Structures are given as structure tokens and as C-alpha cells.
Short mmCIF file of N, CA and C and ligand atoms in Angstrom, two decimals:
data_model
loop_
_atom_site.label_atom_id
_atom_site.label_comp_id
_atom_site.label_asym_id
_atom_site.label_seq_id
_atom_site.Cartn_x
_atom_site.Cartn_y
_atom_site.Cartn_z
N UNK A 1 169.98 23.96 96.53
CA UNK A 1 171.00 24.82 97.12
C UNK A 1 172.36 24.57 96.46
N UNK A 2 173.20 25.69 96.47
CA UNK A 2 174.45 25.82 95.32
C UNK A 2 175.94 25.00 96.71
N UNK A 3 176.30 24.15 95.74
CA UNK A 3 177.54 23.20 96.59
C UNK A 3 178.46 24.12 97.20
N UNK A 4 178.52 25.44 96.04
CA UNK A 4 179.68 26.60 96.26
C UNK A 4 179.26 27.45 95.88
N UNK A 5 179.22 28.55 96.58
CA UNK A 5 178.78 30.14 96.39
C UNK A 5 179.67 31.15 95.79
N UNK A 6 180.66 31.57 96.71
CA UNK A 6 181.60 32.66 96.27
C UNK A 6 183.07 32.51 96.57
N UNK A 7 183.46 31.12 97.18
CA UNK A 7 184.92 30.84 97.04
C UNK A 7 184.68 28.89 97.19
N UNK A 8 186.01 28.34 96.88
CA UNK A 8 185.69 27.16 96.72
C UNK A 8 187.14 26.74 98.11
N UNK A 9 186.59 26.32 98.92
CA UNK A 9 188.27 25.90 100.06
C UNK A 9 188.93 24.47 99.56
N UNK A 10 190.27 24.64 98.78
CA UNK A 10 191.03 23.48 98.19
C UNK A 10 192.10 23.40 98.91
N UNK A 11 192.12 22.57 100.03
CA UNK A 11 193.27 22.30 100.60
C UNK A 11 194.60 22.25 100.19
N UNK A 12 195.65 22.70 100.42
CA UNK A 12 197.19 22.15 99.77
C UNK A 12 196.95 20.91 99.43
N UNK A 13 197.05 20.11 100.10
CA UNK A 13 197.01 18.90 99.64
C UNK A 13 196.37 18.29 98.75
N UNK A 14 194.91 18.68 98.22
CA UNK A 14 193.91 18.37 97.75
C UNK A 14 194.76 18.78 96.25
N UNK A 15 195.01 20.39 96.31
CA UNK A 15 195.36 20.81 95.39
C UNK A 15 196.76 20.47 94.59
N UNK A 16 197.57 19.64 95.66
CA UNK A 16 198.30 19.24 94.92
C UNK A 16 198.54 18.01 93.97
N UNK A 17 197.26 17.27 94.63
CA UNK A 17 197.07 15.85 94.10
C UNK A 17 196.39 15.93 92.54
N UNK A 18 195.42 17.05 92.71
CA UNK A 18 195.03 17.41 91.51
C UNK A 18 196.32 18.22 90.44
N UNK A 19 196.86 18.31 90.95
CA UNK A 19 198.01 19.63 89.93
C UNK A 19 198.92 18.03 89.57
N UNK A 20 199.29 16.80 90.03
CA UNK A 20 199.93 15.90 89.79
C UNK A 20 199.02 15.05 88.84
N UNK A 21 197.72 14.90 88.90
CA UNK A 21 197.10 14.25 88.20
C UNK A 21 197.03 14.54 86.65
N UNK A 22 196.71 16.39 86.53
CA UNK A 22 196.85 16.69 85.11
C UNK A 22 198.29 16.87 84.79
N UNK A 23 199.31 16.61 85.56
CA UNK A 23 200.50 16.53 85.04
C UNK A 23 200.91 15.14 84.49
N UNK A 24 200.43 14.00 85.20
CA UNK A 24 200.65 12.44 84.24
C UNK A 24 200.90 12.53 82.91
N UNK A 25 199.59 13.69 82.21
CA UNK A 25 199.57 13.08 80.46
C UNK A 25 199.15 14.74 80.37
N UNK A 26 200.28 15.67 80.13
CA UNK A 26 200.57 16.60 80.33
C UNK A 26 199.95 17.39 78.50
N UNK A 27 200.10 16.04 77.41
CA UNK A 27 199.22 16.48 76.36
C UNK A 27 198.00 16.10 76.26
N UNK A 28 197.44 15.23 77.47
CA UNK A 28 196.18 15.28 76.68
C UNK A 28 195.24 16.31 78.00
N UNK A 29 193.85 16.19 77.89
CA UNK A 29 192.95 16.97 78.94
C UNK A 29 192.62 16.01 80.00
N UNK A 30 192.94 16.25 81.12
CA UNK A 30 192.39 15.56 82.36
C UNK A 30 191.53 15.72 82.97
N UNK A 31 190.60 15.08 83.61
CA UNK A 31 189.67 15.16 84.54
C UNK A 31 189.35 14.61 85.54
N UNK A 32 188.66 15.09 86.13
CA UNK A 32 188.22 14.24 87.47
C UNK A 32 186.97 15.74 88.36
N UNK A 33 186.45 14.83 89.43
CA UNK A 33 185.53 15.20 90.36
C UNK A 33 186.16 15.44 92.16
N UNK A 34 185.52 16.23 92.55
CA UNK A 34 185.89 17.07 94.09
C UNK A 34 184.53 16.90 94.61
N UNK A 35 184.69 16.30 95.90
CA UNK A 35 183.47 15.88 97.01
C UNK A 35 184.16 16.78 97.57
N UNK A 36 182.79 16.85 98.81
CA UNK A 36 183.42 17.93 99.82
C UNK A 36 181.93 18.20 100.22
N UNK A 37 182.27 19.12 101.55
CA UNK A 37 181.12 19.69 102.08
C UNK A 37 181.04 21.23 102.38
N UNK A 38 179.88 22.13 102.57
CA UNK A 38 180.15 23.42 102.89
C UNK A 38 180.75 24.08 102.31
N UNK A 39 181.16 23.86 101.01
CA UNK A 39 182.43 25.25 100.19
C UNK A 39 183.69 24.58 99.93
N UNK A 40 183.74 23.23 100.77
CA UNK A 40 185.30 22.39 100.58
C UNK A 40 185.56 21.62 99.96
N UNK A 41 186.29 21.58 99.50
CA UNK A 41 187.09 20.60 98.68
C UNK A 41 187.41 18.90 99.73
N UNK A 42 187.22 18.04 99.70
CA UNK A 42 187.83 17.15 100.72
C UNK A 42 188.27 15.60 99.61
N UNK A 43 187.75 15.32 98.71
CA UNK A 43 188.20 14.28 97.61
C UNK A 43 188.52 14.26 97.00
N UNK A 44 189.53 13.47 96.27
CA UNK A 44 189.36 13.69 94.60
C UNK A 44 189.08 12.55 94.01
N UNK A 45 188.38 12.48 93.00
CA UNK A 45 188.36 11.28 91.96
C UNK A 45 188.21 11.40 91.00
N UNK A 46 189.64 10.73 90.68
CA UNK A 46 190.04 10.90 89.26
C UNK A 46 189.05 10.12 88.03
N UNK A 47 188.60 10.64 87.00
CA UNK A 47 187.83 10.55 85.96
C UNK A 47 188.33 10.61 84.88
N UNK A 48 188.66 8.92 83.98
CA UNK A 48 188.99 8.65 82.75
C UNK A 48 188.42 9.70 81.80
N UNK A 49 189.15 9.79 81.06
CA UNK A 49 188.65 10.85 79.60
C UNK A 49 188.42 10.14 78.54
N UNK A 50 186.94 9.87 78.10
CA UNK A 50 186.90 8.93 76.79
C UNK A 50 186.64 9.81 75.49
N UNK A 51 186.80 10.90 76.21
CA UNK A 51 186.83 12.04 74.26
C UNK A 51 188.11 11.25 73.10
N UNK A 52 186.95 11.46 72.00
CA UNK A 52 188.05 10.70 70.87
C UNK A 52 188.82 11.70 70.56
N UNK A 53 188.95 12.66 71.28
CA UNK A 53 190.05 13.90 70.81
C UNK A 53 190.72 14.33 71.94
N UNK A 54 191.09 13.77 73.08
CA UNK A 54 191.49 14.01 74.00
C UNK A 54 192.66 15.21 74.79
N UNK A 55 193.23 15.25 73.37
CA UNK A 55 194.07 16.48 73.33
C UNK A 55 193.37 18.03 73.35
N UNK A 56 191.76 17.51 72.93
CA UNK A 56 191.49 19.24 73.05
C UNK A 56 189.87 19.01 73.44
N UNK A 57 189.30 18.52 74.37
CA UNK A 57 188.42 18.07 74.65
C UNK A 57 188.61 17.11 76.22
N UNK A 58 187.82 16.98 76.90
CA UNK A 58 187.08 15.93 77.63
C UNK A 58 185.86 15.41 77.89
N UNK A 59 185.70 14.58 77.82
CA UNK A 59 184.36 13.41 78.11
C UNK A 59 184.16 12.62 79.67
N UNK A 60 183.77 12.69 80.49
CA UNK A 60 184.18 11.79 81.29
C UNK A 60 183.00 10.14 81.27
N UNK A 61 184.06 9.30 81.84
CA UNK A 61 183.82 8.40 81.59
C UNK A 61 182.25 8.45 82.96
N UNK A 62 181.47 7.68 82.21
CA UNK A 62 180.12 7.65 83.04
C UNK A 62 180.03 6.75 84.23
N UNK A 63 180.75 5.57 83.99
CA UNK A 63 180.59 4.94 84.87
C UNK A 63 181.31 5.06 85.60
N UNK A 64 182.64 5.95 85.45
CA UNK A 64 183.44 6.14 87.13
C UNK A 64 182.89 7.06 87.45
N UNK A 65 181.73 8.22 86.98
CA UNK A 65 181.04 9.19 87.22
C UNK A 65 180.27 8.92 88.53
N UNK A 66 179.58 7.67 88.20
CA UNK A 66 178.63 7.25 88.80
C UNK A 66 179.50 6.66 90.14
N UNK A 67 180.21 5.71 89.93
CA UNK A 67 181.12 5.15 91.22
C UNK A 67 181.86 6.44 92.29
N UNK A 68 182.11 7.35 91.38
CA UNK A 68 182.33 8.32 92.37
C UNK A 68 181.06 9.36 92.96
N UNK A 69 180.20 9.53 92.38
CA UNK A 69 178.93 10.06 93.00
C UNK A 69 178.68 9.12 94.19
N UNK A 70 178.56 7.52 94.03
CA UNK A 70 177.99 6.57 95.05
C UNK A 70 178.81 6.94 96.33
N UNK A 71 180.58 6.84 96.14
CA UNK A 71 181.07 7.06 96.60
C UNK A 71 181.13 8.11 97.49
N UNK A 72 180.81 9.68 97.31
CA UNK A 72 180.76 10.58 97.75
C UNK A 72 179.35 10.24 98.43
N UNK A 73 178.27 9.67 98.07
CA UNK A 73 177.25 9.90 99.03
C UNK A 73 177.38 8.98 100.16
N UNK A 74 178.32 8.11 99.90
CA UNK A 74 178.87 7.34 100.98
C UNK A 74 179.87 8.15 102.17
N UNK A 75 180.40 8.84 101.74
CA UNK A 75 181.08 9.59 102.21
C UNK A 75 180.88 11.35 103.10
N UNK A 76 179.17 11.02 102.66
CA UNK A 76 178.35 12.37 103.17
C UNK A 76 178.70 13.62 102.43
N UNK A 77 179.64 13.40 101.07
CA UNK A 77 179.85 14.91 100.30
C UNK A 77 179.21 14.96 99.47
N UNK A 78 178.91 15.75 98.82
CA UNK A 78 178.29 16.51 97.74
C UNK A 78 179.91 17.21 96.58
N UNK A 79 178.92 16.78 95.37
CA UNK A 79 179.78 17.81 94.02
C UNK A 79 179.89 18.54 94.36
N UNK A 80 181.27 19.13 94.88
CA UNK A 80 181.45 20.55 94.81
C UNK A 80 182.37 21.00 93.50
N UNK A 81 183.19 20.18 92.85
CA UNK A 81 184.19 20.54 91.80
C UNK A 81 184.33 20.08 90.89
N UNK A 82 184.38 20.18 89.60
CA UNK A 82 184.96 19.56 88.45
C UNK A 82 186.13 20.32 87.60
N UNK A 83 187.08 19.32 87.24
CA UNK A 83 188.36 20.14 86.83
C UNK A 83 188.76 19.36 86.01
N UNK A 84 189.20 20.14 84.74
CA UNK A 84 190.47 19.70 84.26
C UNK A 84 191.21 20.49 83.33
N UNK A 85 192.40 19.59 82.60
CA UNK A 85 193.39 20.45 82.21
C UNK A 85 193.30 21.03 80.72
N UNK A 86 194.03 22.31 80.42
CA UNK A 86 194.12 22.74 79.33
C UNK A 86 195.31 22.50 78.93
N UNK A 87 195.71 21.62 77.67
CA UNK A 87 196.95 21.36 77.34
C UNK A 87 197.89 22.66 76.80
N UNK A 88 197.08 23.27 75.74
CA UNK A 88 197.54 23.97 75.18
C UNK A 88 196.69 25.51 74.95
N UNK A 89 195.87 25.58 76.24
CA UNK A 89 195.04 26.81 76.14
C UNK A 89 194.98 27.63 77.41
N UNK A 90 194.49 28.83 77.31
CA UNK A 90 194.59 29.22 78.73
C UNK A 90 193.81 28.64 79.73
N UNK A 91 193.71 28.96 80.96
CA UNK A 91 192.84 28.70 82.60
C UNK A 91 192.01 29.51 82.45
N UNK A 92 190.93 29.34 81.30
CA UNK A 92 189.25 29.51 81.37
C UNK A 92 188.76 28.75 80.77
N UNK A 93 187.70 29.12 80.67
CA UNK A 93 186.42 28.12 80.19
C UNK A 93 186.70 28.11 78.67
N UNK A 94 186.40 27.15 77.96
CA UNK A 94 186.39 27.38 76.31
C UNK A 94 184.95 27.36 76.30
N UNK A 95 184.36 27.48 74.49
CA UNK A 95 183.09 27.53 74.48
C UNK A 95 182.52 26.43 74.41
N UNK A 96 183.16 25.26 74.29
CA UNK A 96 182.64 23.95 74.73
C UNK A 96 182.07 23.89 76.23
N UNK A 97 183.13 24.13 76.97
CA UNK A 97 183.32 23.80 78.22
C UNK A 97 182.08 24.53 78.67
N UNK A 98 181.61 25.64 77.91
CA UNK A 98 179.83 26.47 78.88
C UNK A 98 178.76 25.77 77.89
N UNK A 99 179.14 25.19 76.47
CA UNK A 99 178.03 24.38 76.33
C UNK A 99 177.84 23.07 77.00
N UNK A 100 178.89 22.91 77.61
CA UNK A 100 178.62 20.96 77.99
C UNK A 100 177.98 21.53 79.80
N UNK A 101 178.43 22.55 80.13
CA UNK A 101 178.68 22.74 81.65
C UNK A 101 177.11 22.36 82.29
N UNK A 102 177.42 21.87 82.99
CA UNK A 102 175.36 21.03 83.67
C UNK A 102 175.59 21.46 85.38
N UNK A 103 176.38 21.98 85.68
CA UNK A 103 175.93 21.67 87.62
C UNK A 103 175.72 22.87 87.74
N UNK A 104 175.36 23.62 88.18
CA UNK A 104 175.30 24.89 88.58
C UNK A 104 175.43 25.33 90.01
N UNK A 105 176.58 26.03 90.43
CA UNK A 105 176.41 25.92 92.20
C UNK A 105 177.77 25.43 92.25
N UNK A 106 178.18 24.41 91.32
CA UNK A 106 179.56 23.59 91.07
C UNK A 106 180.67 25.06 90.70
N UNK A 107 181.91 24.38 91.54
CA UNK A 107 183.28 24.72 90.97
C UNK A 107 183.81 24.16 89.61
N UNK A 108 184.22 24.90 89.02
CA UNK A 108 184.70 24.35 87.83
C UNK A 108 186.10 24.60 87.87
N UNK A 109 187.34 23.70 87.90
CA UNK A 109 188.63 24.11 88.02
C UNK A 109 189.53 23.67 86.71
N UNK A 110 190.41 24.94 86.36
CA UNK A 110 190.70 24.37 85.12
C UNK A 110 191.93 24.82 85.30
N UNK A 111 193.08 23.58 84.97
CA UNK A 111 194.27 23.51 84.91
C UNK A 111 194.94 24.10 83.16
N UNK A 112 195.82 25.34 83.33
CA UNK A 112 196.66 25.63 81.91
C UNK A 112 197.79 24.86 82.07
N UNK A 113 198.07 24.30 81.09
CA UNK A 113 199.89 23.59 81.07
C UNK A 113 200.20 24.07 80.22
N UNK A 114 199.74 25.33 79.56
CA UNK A 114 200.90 26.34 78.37
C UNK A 114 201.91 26.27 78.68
N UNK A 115 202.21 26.64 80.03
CA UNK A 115 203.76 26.75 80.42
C UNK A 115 203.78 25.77 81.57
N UNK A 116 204.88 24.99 81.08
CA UNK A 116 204.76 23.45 81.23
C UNK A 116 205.44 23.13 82.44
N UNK A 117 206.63 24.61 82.85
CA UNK A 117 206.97 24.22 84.38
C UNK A 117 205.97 24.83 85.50
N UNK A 118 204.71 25.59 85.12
CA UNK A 118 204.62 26.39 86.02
C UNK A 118 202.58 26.42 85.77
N UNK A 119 202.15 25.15 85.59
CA UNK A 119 200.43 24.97 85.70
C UNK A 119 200.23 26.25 86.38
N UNK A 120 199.06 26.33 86.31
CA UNK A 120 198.20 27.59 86.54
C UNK A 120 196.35 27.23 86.30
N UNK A 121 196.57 27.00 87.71
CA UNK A 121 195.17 26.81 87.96
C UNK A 121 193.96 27.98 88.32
N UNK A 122 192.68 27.85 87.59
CA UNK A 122 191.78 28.93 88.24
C UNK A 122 190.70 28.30 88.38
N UNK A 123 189.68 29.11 88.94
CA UNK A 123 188.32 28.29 89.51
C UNK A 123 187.24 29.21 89.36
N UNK A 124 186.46 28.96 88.37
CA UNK A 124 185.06 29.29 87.41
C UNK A 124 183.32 28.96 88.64
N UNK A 125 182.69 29.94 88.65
CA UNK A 125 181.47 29.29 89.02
C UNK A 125 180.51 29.08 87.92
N UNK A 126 179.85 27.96 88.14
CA UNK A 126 178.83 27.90 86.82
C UNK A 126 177.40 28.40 87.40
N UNK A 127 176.95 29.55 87.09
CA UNK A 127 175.74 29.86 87.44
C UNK A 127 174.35 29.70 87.00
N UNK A 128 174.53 28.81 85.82
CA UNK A 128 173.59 28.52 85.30
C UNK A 128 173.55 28.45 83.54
N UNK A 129 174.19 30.13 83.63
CA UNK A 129 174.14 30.73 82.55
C UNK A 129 175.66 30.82 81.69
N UNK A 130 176.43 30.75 82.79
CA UNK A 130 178.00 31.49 82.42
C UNK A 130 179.13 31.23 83.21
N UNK A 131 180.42 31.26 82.99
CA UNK A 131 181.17 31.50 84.72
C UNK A 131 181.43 32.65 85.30
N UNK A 132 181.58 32.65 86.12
CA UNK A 132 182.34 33.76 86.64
C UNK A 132 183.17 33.26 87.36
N UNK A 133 184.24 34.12 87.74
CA UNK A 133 185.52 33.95 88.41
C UNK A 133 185.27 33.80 90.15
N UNK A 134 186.01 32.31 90.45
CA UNK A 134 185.49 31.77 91.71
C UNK A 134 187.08 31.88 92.58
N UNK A 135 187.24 32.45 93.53
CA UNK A 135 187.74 32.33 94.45
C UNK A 135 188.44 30.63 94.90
N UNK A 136 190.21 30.46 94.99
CA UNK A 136 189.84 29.14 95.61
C UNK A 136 190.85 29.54 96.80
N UNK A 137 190.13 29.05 98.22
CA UNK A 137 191.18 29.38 99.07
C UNK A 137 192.10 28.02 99.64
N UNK A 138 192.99 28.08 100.22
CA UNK A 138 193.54 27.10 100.57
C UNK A 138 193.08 26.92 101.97
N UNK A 139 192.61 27.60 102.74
CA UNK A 139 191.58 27.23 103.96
C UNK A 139 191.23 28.58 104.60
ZN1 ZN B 201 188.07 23.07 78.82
#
């Protein structure tokens, strides 16, 4: 069964912790993971980037992968999100980003910092095959 169907619920808060996170290192790509239950957003954990190109790429690191999966099943959530930032590209998917993409059912949230006062976040479903454009509500 899919974590997220047809909108993803990202709390203000949630969402702002994430919009501060890819702002730290505003040139390179950030990442991290969203627990949650039912369509929601309720965690975040932040996920080192070990791409040797970090400026136009991410990797996440496996073993905080794993500490935050444990974590979330500790916590009774499920993957609902993965996000991160585009330094210098728009808020979609690149063609990396649908060859690497593995969850299906998952939010995919991707932060633009083209314009550097004013991020611009959107939210992708991965269906298997492709994204399509996901709904994120604030509740
Ligand atoms: Zn990307």
C-alpha cells in the first residue's frame, strides 16, 4: 500500500524545518527523510549527502538511512517523504533523480534555491514509473 496517494499533509512547522535545513549549505544538494502516518508528514531526518559532487547530485548516507528507518519504526511511521534541494535548478525532478527514484507511493520534495531569497518548494509522486505533481497541504 502507497505511504501517499494524492496530496502529502506537511505541517508549517515540519515545512519549515525542512526549508532551514536546505538553506544551511545553500550550494550544495540537501537531503533528508519524512516519517509520518496516513498522508502526513510528522518527522524529519536529516540525511548526510555523500555524493562526490554534491553541488549537483545527492547520495544519501546509508547508515543514517537505516537509523532513521529504525527510528521511524520506533516511532510507528512509515516513509512518507524524501526531499531535497536544487541549488541551481528548478523544483522538479532531474533525470537522475527518476533514475535513482526506488519508493513508489513516496513523496518526493524538492527544494529550488535559484532564487536565493525566496526557495520554492514542490512535491512529486513517484509512481513507479514517473512523477507526477503531488499536492502538499499544510493540514
Ligand atoms: Zn534532484
Amino acid at each position: 500500500m502507497w505511504a501517499v496517494t494524492d496530496r502529502l499533509i506537511l505541517p508549517a512547522a515540519l515545512r519549515a524545518a525542512l526549508l532551514r535545513h536546505v538553506q544551511e549549505s545553500p550550494s550544495l544538494e540537501t537531503c533528508g527523510l519524512l516519517g509520518g502516518q496516513a498522508g502526513r508528514a510528522i518527522s524529519l531526518y536529516r540525511i548526510t549527502n555523500l555524493d562526490p559532487a554534491p553541488a549537483i547530485a545527492f547520495a544519501m548516507d546509508p547508515r543514517e538511512m537505516f537509523a532513521a528507518f529504525r527510528e521511524m519504526e520506533a516511532r510507528q511511521e512509515v516513509l512518507v517523504g524524501i526531499y531535497h534541494s536544487h541549488p541551481m535548478s528548478p523544483a522538479a525532478p532531474s533525470a537522475r533523480d527518476l533514475a535513482e527514484a526506488a519508493y513508489p507511493g513516496v513523496a518526493y520534495l524538492i527544494v529550488s534555491l535559484q532564487t536565493a531569497d525566496a526557495p520554492l518548494l514542490a512535491g512529486f509522486l513517484f509512481n513507479g514509473s514517473s512523477f507526477v505533481p503531488l499536492t502538499l497541504a499544510a493540514d
